[in-house]
Amino acid sequence: MIINLTTILLVGSILLLVAILFSKVGHRFGIPALLLFLFTGMIFGSDGLGLHFEDAQMAQNIGVVALSIILFTGGMDTKLSVIKPVIGPGVVLSTVGVLLTTLFTGGFIYFVSESVYTSVALSVPFCMLMAATMSSTDSASVFALLRSQRVHLKENLKPMLELESGSNDPMAYMLTIVLIGYLQHSSMNGWEMVLTFLYQFSIGLLLGFLFAKLLCWFINVVNISNRTLYPILVLSGLFACYAVCDLIKANGFLATYIFGIVIGNQKIVNRGIINHFFDGVTWLLQIILFIMLGLLVNTRDMISSAALAILIGVFMMLVGRPLAVFLSLLPFRKISLRAKTFISWVGLRGAAPIIFATYPVVSDVPQANLIYGIVFFITLISLSAQGMTITPVARMLGLAEPAPPEGSFIGVEIPEEIGADMEERKVTKEMLEKGAQIKDIQLKENELVILVRRNDKFIVPKGSVILHEEDILLIVSPNKVEEGESSSLLL
């Protein structure tokens, strides 16, 4: 086959189409879409239909761009008012939890290599590096699965899990980079490793905050007539933030997540178009990322280490992750046993661990291909076993309840700068007890009905309009959050 732009576009479009169709079929059977995207890449790969892709450096570069945007979008969708009650346990899980997972899993890998698979001679630092690459829960997987499952989790678990998954990738990244540095320059001592951690964490946190605050100010004063350019402006700020962090060896992934949180909790113009843009781009990047990582894997190498990968994967799911979660959450006595059990189970691996597994390969660490094959196999196990059982486990533990309706029945958005809230409310029998006209239903003093939807028809409301059960009312009221309140949470 002649490789040119036309061929790349044709093959790429077929891959995207097949992946989307697979995800539609998988949704009916409760199979995570991200798992099917990985399988799509494997089917079309060198050991499948023969599409060769072996450039680990390119995969890493694309993965870094994709992961940065995924983390940003996750951060932007994170509301401080929602995560404020769970910031403590979420941050501890994303730092101490990742470190403990690395220590427990690395120790187990070394034990297995010494006592069971003696033909595989692995040093302690190498075992810790392998564990570090897969020590974080994957933000792309957790965000996608929790937001696609039609279930509401009790005990504030959803924001806690999203906060953990969004903020623990930076910790896993730091561990991976430090351990690669140690393997290549074994003269690095413990204090140097600690100082590297502190530098990367603190500077990444600071730069993410400062870049976001500066961009929010600029967005609100620049007054661009073409509104579609605002998402591009945010994207350029995001890339600048990551690039500066990378240049000075700070943690760019942490910076992009903080960048997203600040942007998502500040008052900015044209937020709606910015959110829609990044929602679409994030899904596109997730599809491309998982397909690409599936193409990169060598199926024969993965199968040759399958037994070791299964042992490590089962240990992580049933021992390593639960131990790390229960120890990390010891200071938080209000979190119930069933909640801790559920958190232990939702330790999904995904794109981030596979991307981090490319770093040893690109850095020419000896036996690095073993890391990639094992991490990839464990990701398949995790997405299959854990990803497909999130809702059943939540129900079994009594943590699930029916989710409120999501989405927009009317499809109207109100600009954030107006300073008003908009709500869609379904008309019930109880609302019509005192009369069926709009003027008869009980609304708060500051609420106003601006549109009524009945089936597929829209009605301009007047006081005499007769309402029916199941009508959808579009109601506007003054913003509940005083201007500047969200900003004060970030100072």
Short mmCIF file of C-alpha atoms in Angstrom, two decimals:
data_model
loop_
_atom_site.label_atom_id
_atom_site.label_comp_id
_atom_site.label_asym_id
_atom_site.label_seq_id
_atom_site.Cartn_x
_atom_site.Cartn_y
_atom_site.Cartn_z
CA MET A 1 0.00 0.00 0.00
CA ILE A 2 1.27 3.47 -0.92
CA ILE A 3 1.27 5.68 2.19
CA ASN A 4 0.17 9.23 1.36
CA LEU A 5 -2.29 11.79 2.73
CA THR A 6 -5.23 10.22 0.90
CA THR A 7 -4.44 6.78 2.33
CA ILE A 8 -4.04 8.17 5.85
CA LEU A 9 -7.37 10.02 5.64
CA LEU A 10 -9.17 6.96 4.24
CA VAL A 11 -7.76 4.52 6.82
CA GLY A 12 -8.27 7.03 9.63
CA SER A 13 -11.91 7.62 8.70
CA ILE A 14 -12.57 3.86 8.53
CA LEU A 15 -10.96 3.37 11.95
CA LEU A 16 -13.06 6.15 13.49
CA LEU A 17 -16.27 4.85 11.90
CA VAL A 18 -15.65 1.26 13.01
CA ALA A 19 -14.77 2.41 16.54
CA ILE A 20 -17.97 4.48 16.83
CA LEU A 21 -20.11 1.62 15.52
CA PHE A 22 -18.44 -0.78 17.97
CA SER A 23 -19.15 1.63 20.84
CA LYS A 24 -22.83 1.82 19.86
CA VAL A 25 -23.13 -1.97 19.90
CA GLY A 26 -21.11 -2.19 23.12
CA HIS A 27 -23.35 0.34 24.87
CA ARG A 28 -26.29 -2.07 24.56
CA PHE A 29 -24.33 -4.76 26.39
CA GLY A 30 -22.70 -2.49 28.98
CA ILE A 31 -19.22 -2.74 27.42
CA PRO A 32 -17.11 0.42 27.94
CA ALA A 33 -16.62 2.31 24.67
CA LEU A 34 -12.96 2.94 25.49
CA LEU A 35 -12.32 -0.81 25.67
CA LEU A 36 -13.82 -1.24 22.22
CA PHE A 37 -11.65 1.58 20.87
CA LEU A 38 -8.59 -0.33 22.11
CA PHE A 39 -9.83 -3.53 20.46
CA THR A 40 -10.41 -1.63 17.21
CA GLY A 41 -6.74 -0.63 17.18
CA MET A 42 -5.66 -4.20 17.94
CA ILE A 43 -7.88 -5.65 15.18
CA PHE A 44 -6.42 -3.30 12.58
CA GLY A 45 -2.86 -3.58 13.98
CA SER A 46 0.18 -5.46 12.71
CA ASP A 47 -1.00 -8.73 14.27
CA GLY A 48 -4.53 -8.25 12.94
CA LEU A 49 -5.34 -6.74 9.55
CA GLY A 50 -1.73 -5.68 9.09
CA LEU A 51 -1.71 -1.94 9.74
CA HIS A 52 1.80 -1.23 11.06
CA PHE A 53 2.38 1.46 13.66
CA GLU A 54 5.51 1.12 15.81
CA ASP A 55 6.54 4.72 16.56
CA ALA A 56 6.48 4.93 20.38
CA GLN A 57 7.76 8.51 20.31
CA MET A 58 4.89 9.67 18.08
CA ALA A 59 2.41 7.75 20.22
CA GLN A 60 3.79 9.46 23.32
CA ASN A 61 3.59 12.91 21.73
CA ILE A 62 0.00 12.41 20.58
CA GLY A 63 -0.83 10.92 23.98
CA VAL A 64 0.57 13.94 25.83
CA VAL A 65 -1.53 16.34 23.74
CA ALA A 66 -4.65 14.21 24.15
CA LEU A 67 -4.17 13.65 27.88
CA SER A 68 -3.60 17.37 28.46
CA ILE A 69 -6.91 18.24 26.79
CA ILE A 70 -8.75 15.39 28.54
CA LEU A 71 -7.45 16.55 31.93
CA PHE A 72 -8.34 20.15 31.12
CA THR A 73 -11.89 19.23 30.10
CA GLY A 74 -12.30 17.11 33.23
CA GLY A 75 -11.06 19.99 35.36
CA MET A 76 -13.34 22.48 33.57
CA ASP A 77 -16.37 20.27 34.31
CA THR A 78 -15.39 20.06 38.00
CA LYS A 79 -17.36 22.54 40.11
CA LEU A 80 -15.68 23.65 43.32
CA SER A 81 -19.00 23.77 45.13
CA VAL A 82 -19.41 20.04 44.40
CA ILE A 83 -15.87 18.85 45.17
CA LYS A 84 -15.31 21.13 48.19
CA PRO A 85 -16.67 18.51 50.67
CA VAL A 86 -14.40 15.80 49.18
CA ILE A 87 -11.20 17.74 48.46
CA GLY A 88 -9.40 16.18 51.45
CA PRO A 89 -9.94 12.48 50.64
CA GLY A 90 -9.69 13.15 46.88
CA VAL A 91 -6.26 14.78 47.13
CA VAL A 92 -4.96 12.14 49.57
CA LEU A 93 -6.09 9.36 47.23
CA SER A 94 -4.42 11.06 44.26
CA THR A 95 -1.07 11.45 46.06
CA VAL A 96 -0.61 9.07 48.98
CA GLY A 97 -2.87 6.50 47.32
CA VAL A 98 -0.79 6.49 44.13
CA LEU A 99 2.46 6.20 46.11
CA LEU A 100 1.12 3.29 48.19
CA THR A 101 -0.22 1.54 45.09
CA THR A 102 3.23 1.83 43.51
CA LEU A 103 4.97 0.44 46.61
CA PHE A 104 2.58 -2.48 47.11
CA THR A 105 2.40 -3.43 43.42
CA GLY A 106 6.13 -2.94 42.85
CA GLY A 107 6.89 -5.17 45.82
CA PHE A 108 4.54 -7.84 44.50
CA ILE A 109 6.09 -7.72 41.01
CA TYR A 110 9.55 -8.16 42.51
CA PHE A 111 8.33 -11.06 44.70
CA VAL A 112 6.75 -12.81 41.69
CA SER A 113 9.86 -12.32 39.54
CA GLU A 114 12.05 -13.80 42.28
CA SER A 115 9.87 -16.71 43.39
CA VAL A 116 7.46 -17.65 40.58
CA TYR A 117 8.81 -16.35 37.25
CA THR A 118 12.50 -16.77 37.99
CA SER A 119 13.30 -16.61 34.27
CA VAL A 120 12.35 -12.92 34.39
CA ALA A 121 15.08 -11.17 36.37
CA LEU A 122 13.78 -7.75 37.45
CA SER A 123 15.44 -5.28 39.80
CA VAL A 124 13.54 -3.48 42.55
CA PRO A 125 13.73 -0.05 40.80
CA PHE A 126 12.48 -1.61 37.55
CA CYS A 127 9.57 -3.26 39.38
CA MET A 128 8.71 0.08 41.00
CA LEU A 129 8.85 1.78 37.59
CA MET A 130 6.46 -0.77 36.12
CA ALA A 131 4.09 -0.24 39.06
CA ALA A 132 4.37 3.56 38.82
CA THR A 133 3.29 3.66 35.19
CA MET A 134 -0.04 2.04 36.12
CA SER A 135 -0.48 3.41 39.64
CA SER A 136 -3.05 6.07 38.73
CA THR A 137 -6.68 5.62 37.84
CA ASP A 138 -7.20 6.85 34.31
CA SER A 139 -9.04 10.15 33.97
CA ALA A 140 -10.34 9.43 30.46
CA SER A 141 -11.83 6.08 31.55
CA VAL A 142 -13.30 7.32 34.84
CA PHE A 143 -14.77 10.52 33.39
CA ALA A 144 -16.29 8.67 30.43
CA LEU A 145 -17.71 5.75 32.41
CA LEU A 146 -19.08 7.68 35.39
CA ARG A 147 -20.73 10.25 33.12
CA SER A 148 -22.22 7.64 30.76
CA GLN A 149 -23.66 5.37 33.47
CA ARG A 150 -27.29 6.23 34.19
CA VAL A 151 -26.86 5.93 37.94
CA HIS A 152 -26.41 8.36 40.80
CA LEU A 153 -23.84 7.47 43.46
CA LYS A 154 -24.53 8.20 47.10
CA GLU A 155 -22.09 9.63 49.67
CA ASN A 156 -20.62 12.15 47.21
CA LEU A 157 -18.65 9.37 45.52
CA LYS A 158 -18.87 10.61 41.93
CA PRO A 159 -17.07 13.95 42.54
CA MET A 160 -14.52 12.20 44.77
CA LEU A 161 -13.67 9.61 42.11
CA GLU A 162 -13.50 12.24 39.36
CA LEU A 163 -11.28 14.46 41.50
CA GLU A 164 -8.97 11.53 42.26
CA SER A 165 -8.72 10.39 38.64
CA GLY A 166 -8.15 13.91 37.36
CA SER A 167 -5.43 14.75 39.87
CA ASN A 168 -3.57 11.44 40.27
CA ASP A 169 -2.13 11.23 36.74
CA PRO A 170 0.40 13.97 37.61
CA MET A 171 1.59 11.95 40.61
CA ALA A 172 2.02 8.79 38.52
CA TYR A 173 3.83 10.83 35.87
CA MET A 174 6.25 12.25 38.45
CA LEU A 175 6.97 8.80 39.87
CA THR A 176 7.57 7.43 36.36
CA ILE A 177 9.98 10.22 35.37
CA VAL A 178 11.92 10.08 38.65
CA LEU A 179 12.31 6.29 38.51
CA ILE A 180 13.45 6.41 34.87
CA GLY A 181 16.00 9.02 35.93
CA TYR A 182 17.15 6.76 38.78
CA LEU A 183 17.54 3.75 36.49
CA GLN A 184 19.58 5.79 34.02
CA HIS A 185 21.55 7.71 36.67
CA SER A 186 21.64 5.51 39.75
CA SER A 187 23.66 8.16 41.59
CA MET A 188 20.41 10.08 42.29
CA ASN A 189 19.74 9.93 46.05
CA GLY A 190 16.49 10.04 48.02
CA TRP A 191 16.68 13.76 48.77
CA GLU A 192 17.07 14.60 45.08
CA MET A 193 13.98 12.55 44.30
CA VAL A 194 11.94 14.31 47.03
CA LEU A 195 13.08 17.75 45.85
CA THR A 196 12.16 16.84 42.26
CA PHE A 197 8.69 15.85 43.45
CA LEU A 198 8.19 19.09 45.38
CA TYR A 199 9.46 21.24 42.51
CA GLN A 200 7.30 19.58 39.85
CA PHE A 201 4.19 19.62 42.03
CA SER A 202 4.42 23.18 43.37
CA ILE A 203 5.48 24.88 40.13
CA GLY A 204 2.88 22.95 38.10
CA LEU A 205 0.17 23.96 40.56
CA LEU A 206 1.24 27.62 40.54
CA LEU A 207 1.60 27.96 36.77
CA GLY A 208 -1.73 26.27 36.09
CA PHE A 209 -3.46 28.73 38.41
CA LEU A 210 -1.67 31.84 37.07
CA PHE A 211 -2.16 30.97 33.39
CA ALA A 212 -5.87 30.33 33.95
CA LYS A 213 -6.44 33.58 35.87
CA LEU A 214 -4.63 35.54 33.16
CA LEU A 215 -6.62 33.85 30.40
CA CYS A 216 -9.96 34.46 32.18
CA TRP A 217 -9.16 38.17 32.38
CA PHE A 218 -8.12 38.26 28.72
CA ILE A 219 -11.26 36.40 27.54
CA ASN A 220 -13.50 38.91 29.30
CA VAL A 221 -11.79 42.02 27.92
CA VAL A 222 -10.68 41.03 24.41
CA ASN A 223 -14.19 41.27 22.86
CA ILE A 224 -13.72 39.10 19.74
CA SER A 225 -16.61 39.53 17.28
CA ASN A 226 -16.29 35.95 16.01
CA ARG A 227 -17.42 33.86 19.00
CA THR A 228 -16.09 30.61 17.51
CA LEU A 229 -12.54 31.87 18.15
CA TYR A 230 -12.96 31.79 21.93
CA PRO A 231 -12.42 27.98 22.20
CA ILE A 232 -9.28 28.38 20.06
CA LEU A 233 -8.10 31.08 22.45
CA VAL A 234 -8.57 28.73 25.41
CA LEU A 235 -6.81 25.92 23.55
CA SER A 236 -3.81 28.15 22.84
CA GLY A 237 -3.65 29.11 26.52
CA LEU A 238 -3.80 25.45 27.50
CA PHE A 239 -0.94 24.47 25.21
CA ALA A 240 1.13 27.47 26.35
CA CYS A 241 0.61 26.44 29.97
CA TYR A 242 1.76 22.86 29.33
CA ALA A 243 4.71 23.94 27.15
CA VAL A 244 6.08 26.40 29.73
CA CYS A 245 5.80 23.75 32.45
CA ASP A 246 7.61 21.23 30.27
CA LEU A 247 10.37 23.71 29.43
CA ILE A 248 11.16 24.32 33.10
CA LYS A 249 10.64 20.63 34.03
CA ALA A 250 7.49 21.25 36.06
CA ASN A 251 4.43 18.97 35.98
CA GLY A 252 2.46 19.95 32.89
CA PHE A 253 -0.36 17.45 33.52
CA LEU A 254 -1.07 18.89 36.96
CA ALA A 255 -0.93 22.42 35.49
CA THR A 256 -3.49 21.60 32.77
CA TYR A 257 -5.90 20.06 35.31
CA ILE A 258 -5.64 23.10 37.61
CA PHE A 259 -5.96 25.31 34.50
CA GLY A 260 -9.26 23.57 33.72
CA ILE A 261 -10.60 23.85 37.28
CA VAL A 262 -9.94 27.59 37.40
CA ILE A 263 -11.43 28.22 33.94
CA GLY A 264 -14.49 26.13 34.86
CA ASN A 265 -15.17 28.08 38.06
CA GLN A 266 -14.61 31.62 36.82
CA LYS A 267 -17.18 33.85 35.13
CA ILE A 268 -16.21 34.11 31.46
CA VAL A 269 -18.07 35.09 28.30
CA ASN A 270 -19.16 32.49 25.72
CA ARG A 271 -18.76 29.57 28.12
CA GLY A 272 -21.36 27.53 26.25
CA ILE A 273 -19.47 27.47 22.96
CA ILE A 274 -16.19 26.74 24.80
CA ASN A 275 -17.75 23.77 26.63
CA HIS A 276 -19.30 22.31 23.46
CA PHE A 277 -16.02 22.62 21.57
CA PHE A 278 -13.98 20.80 24.20
CA ASP A 279 -16.61 18.10 24.77
CA GLY A 280 -16.41 17.18 21.08
CA VAL A 281 -12.63 17.47 20.85
CA THR A 282 -12.17 15.36 24.00
CA TRP A 283 -14.25 12.50 22.59
CA LEU A 284 -12.39 12.66 19.27
CA LEU A 285 -9.03 12.55 21.05
CA GLN A 286 -10.12 9.67 23.27
CA ILE A 287 -11.10 7.64 20.21
CA ILE A 288 -7.85 8.47 18.39
CA LEU A 289 -5.76 7.85 21.50
CA PHE A 290 -7.18 4.41 22.33
CA ILE A 291 -7.11 3.26 18.70
CA MET A 292 -3.49 4.41 18.36
CA LEU A 293 -2.43 2.64 21.56
CA GLY A 294 -4.16 -0.51 20.32
CA LEU A 295 -2.24 -0.26 17.03
CA LEU A 296 1.06 0.17 18.89
CA VAL A 297 0.83 -2.98 20.98
CA ASN A 298 2.56 -6.15 19.81
CA THR A 299 -0.02 -8.84 20.48
CA ARG A 300 2.53 -11.69 20.48
CA ASP A 301 4.69 -9.97 23.08
CA MET A 302 1.61 -9.20 25.16
CA ILE A 303 0.45 -12.82 25.09
CA SER A 304 3.92 -14.07 26.05
CA SER A 305 3.70 -12.07 29.29
CA ALA A 306 -0.03 -12.66 29.80
CA ALA A 307 0.32 -14.94 32.83
CA LEU A 308 2.50 -12.40 34.68
CA ALA A 309 0.15 -9.57 33.66
CA ILE A 310 -2.90 -11.47 34.95
CA LEU A 311 -1.20 -12.07 38.31
CA ILE A 312 -0.26 -8.39 38.64
CA GLY A 313 -3.69 -7.20 37.45
CA VAL A 314 -5.59 -9.40 39.91
CA PHE A 315 -3.27 -8.30 42.73
CA MET A 316 -3.83 -4.62 41.90
CA MET A 317 -7.61 -4.98 41.78
CA LEU A 318 -8.06 -7.18 44.85
CA VAL A 319 -5.11 -6.28 47.11
CA GLY A 320 -2.92 -3.36 46.01
CA ARG A 321 -5.63 -0.79 45.23
CA PRO A 322 -7.87 -1.71 48.22
CA LEU A 323 -4.90 -1.57 50.64
CA ALA A 324 -3.86 1.83 49.29
CA VAL A 325 -7.43 3.18 49.49
CA PHE A 326 -8.16 1.95 53.03
CA LEU A 327 -4.82 3.18 54.39
CA SER A 328 -5.13 6.56 52.63
CA LEU A 329 -8.65 7.12 53.94
CA LEU A 330 -7.94 6.16 57.56
CA PRO A 331 -8.11 9.83 58.72
CA PHE A 332 -11.53 10.25 57.10
CA ARG A 333 -13.78 8.33 59.47
CA LYS A 334 -17.01 9.65 57.99
CA ILE A 335 -16.44 7.67 54.77
CA SER A 336 -18.32 4.40 55.18
CA LEU A 337 -16.88 0.92 54.69
CA ARG A 338 -19.07 0.31 51.64
CA ALA A 339 -17.92 3.61 50.09
CA LYS A 340 -14.26 2.67 50.61
CA THR A 341 -14.96 -0.73 49.07
CA PHE A 342 -16.53 0.87 46.01
CA ILE A 343 -13.65 3.35 45.64
CA SER A 344 -11.26 0.40 45.80
CA TRP A 345 -13.07 -1.28 42.94
CA VAL A 346 -13.20 1.80 40.68
CA GLY A 347 -9.44 1.76 40.10
CA LEU A 348 -9.81 1.84 36.33
CA ARG A 349 -6.70 1.76 34.18
CA GLY A 350 -6.79 3.24 30.69
CA ALA A 351 -4.93 5.56 28.36
CA ALA A 352 -2.76 7.33 30.95
CA PRO A 353 -0.95 4.18 32.19
CA ILE A 354 -0.34 3.06 28.60
CA ILE A 355 1.03 6.49 27.68
CA PHE A 356 3.27 6.48 30.76
CA ALA A 357 4.46 3.00 29.73
CA THR A 358 5.84 4.53 26.51
CA TYR A 359 8.25 6.73 28.50
CA PRO A 360 10.61 3.83 29.43
CA VAL A 361 10.46 2.65 25.79
CA VAL A 362 11.37 6.07 24.41
CA SER A 363 14.08 6.48 27.10
CA ASP A 364 15.65 3.11 26.11
CA VAL A 365 15.24 1.58 29.55
CA PRO A 366 16.26 -2.11 29.35
CA GLN A 367 13.25 -4.48 29.10
CA ALA A 368 10.93 -1.49 28.57
CA ASN A 369 8.84 -3.43 26.03
CA LEU A 370 7.92 -5.82 28.83
CA ILE A 371 6.42 -2.88 30.75
CA TYR A 372 4.31 -1.75 27.79
CA GLY A 373 2.93 -5.23 27.09
CA ILE A 374 2.05 -5.89 30.73
CA VAL A 375 0.49 -2.46 31.29
CA PHE A 376 -1.59 -2.82 28.13
CA PHE A 377 -2.84 -6.26 29.16
CA ILE A 378 -3.72 -5.00 32.66
CA THR A 379 -5.64 -2.10 31.11
CA LEU A 380 -7.72 -4.60 29.12
CA ILE A 381 -8.38 -6.57 32.31
CA SER A 382 -9.32 -3.44 34.25
CA LEU A 383 -11.67 -2.00 31.63
CA SER A 384 -13.30 -5.41 31.17
CA ALA A 385 -13.67 -6.51 34.80
CA GLN A 386 -14.07 -3.15 36.55
CA GLY A 387 -15.48 -0.99 33.77
CA MET A 388 -18.34 -3.37 33.04
CA THR A 389 -19.30 -3.85 36.69
CA ILE A 390 -19.33 -0.30 38.12
CA THR A 391 -23.13 -0.08 38.23
CA PRO A 392 -23.76 -3.67 39.50
CA VAL A 393 -21.17 -3.23 42.28
CA ALA A 394 -22.68 0.14 43.27
CA ARG A 395 -26.12 -1.45 43.50
CA MET A 396 -24.81 -4.44 45.41
CA LEU A 397 -23.23 -2.11 47.98
CA GLY A 398 -26.39 -0.01 48.24
CA LEU A 399 -24.67 3.09 46.83
CA ALA A 400 -26.72 3.49 43.64
CA GLU A 401 -29.98 5.30 43.11
CA PRO A 402 -31.81 6.40 39.95
CA ALA A 403 -30.15 9.40 38.37
CA PRO A 404 -32.14 12.56 37.73
CA PRO A 405 -32.85 13.33 34.07
CA GLU A 406 -29.86 14.77 32.27
CA GLY A 407 -29.56 16.84 29.14
CA SER A 408 -31.74 19.54 27.67
CA PHE A 409 -35.33 18.91 26.57
CA ILE A 410 -35.61 22.32 24.94
CA GLY A 411 -32.02 22.91 23.86
CA VAL A 412 -31.75 26.56 24.90
CA GLU A 413 -28.73 28.00 26.70
CA ILE A 414 -28.37 31.35 28.43
CA PRO A 415 -25.09 33.31 28.32
CA GLU A 416 -23.24 33.21 31.62
CA GLU A 417 -22.55 36.95 31.57
CA ILE A 418 -26.28 37.70 31.93
CA GLY A 419 -26.07 36.50 35.53
CA ALA A 420 -29.15 34.26 35.47
CA ASP A 421 -29.91 30.57 35.97
CA MET A 422 -32.06 28.56 33.58
CA GLU A 423 -33.92 25.41 34.58
CA GLU A 424 -36.11 22.95 32.73
CA ARG A 425 -38.95 21.67 34.90
CA LYS A 426 -41.46 18.95 34.00
CA VAL A 427 -45.11 19.66 34.84
CA THR A 428 -46.53 17.13 37.32
CA LYS A 429 -50.05 16.37 38.51
CA GLU A 430 -49.32 18.01 41.86
CA MET A 431 -48.32 21.28 40.17
CA LEU A 432 -51.77 21.49 38.52
CA GLU A 433 -53.86 20.90 41.65
CA LYS A 434 -54.76 24.61 42.06
CA GLY A 435 -55.37 25.19 38.36
CA ALA A 436 -53.91 24.36 34.96
CA GLN A 437 -53.08 27.88 33.81
CA ILE A 438 -49.51 29.17 34.10
CA LYS A 439 -50.67 31.86 36.53
CA ASP A 440 -52.09 29.15 38.83
CA ILE A 441 -48.90 27.10 39.34
CA GLN A 442 -46.65 27.85 42.26
CA LEU A 443 -43.30 29.40 41.31
CA LYS A 444 -40.77 31.19 43.43
CA GLU A 445 -41.12 34.96 43.47
CA ASN A 446 -38.08 35.51 41.24
CA GLU A 447 -38.84 32.73 38.70
CA LEU A 448 -40.25 33.39 35.23
CA VAL A 449 -41.51 30.87 32.64
CA ILE A 450 -40.17 31.93 29.21
CA LEU A 451 -41.06 28.89 27.07
CA VAL A 452 -43.25 25.76 27.18
CA ARG A 453 -42.55 22.58 25.26
CA ARG A 454 -45.40 20.15 24.59
CA ASN A 455 -44.27 17.07 22.69
CA ASP A 456 -42.51 18.57 19.66
CA LYS A 457 -44.26 21.94 19.81
CA PHE A 458 -43.12 25.13 21.54
CA ILE A 459 -45.59 27.55 23.14
CA VAL A 460 -44.91 31.17 24.04
CA PRO A 461 -46.20 31.39 27.63
CA LYS A 462 -48.95 33.72 28.76
CA GLY A 463 -50.78 33.67 32.05
CA SER A 464 -53.85 32.08 30.45
CA VAL A 465 -51.99 29.21 28.71
CA ILE A 466 -53.37 25.84 29.85
CA LEU A 467 -50.63 23.43 30.96
CA HIS A 468 -50.72 19.65 30.59
CA GLU A 469 -48.89 16.97 32.55
CA GLU A 470 -45.47 16.19 31.05
CA ASP A 471 -45.10 19.70 29.59
CA ILE A 472 -41.58 21.08 29.94
CA LEU A 473 -41.24 24.59 31.36
CA LEU A 474 -38.15 26.69 30.67
CA ILE A 475 -37.70 28.84 33.78
CA VAL A 476 -35.27 31.71 34.30
CA SER A 477 -34.26 33.13 37.70
CA PRO A 478 -31.46 35.35 39.07
CA ASN A 479 -28.12 33.57 39.49
CA LYS A 480 -27.92 31.80 42.85
CA VAL A 481 -24.19 32.38 43.09
CA GLU A 482 -23.23 35.98 43.75
CA GLU A 483 -20.77 37.42 41.31
CA GLY A 484 -17.22 36.72 42.45
CA GLU A 485 -18.17 33.94 44.87
CA SER A 486 -16.60 31.24 42.73
CA SER A 487 -13.52 33.38 42.35
CA SER A 488 -13.15 33.68 46.09
CA LEU A 489 -13.03 29.90 46.35
CA LEU A 490 -9.92 29.95 44.18
CA LEU A 491 -7.96 32.58 46.10
#
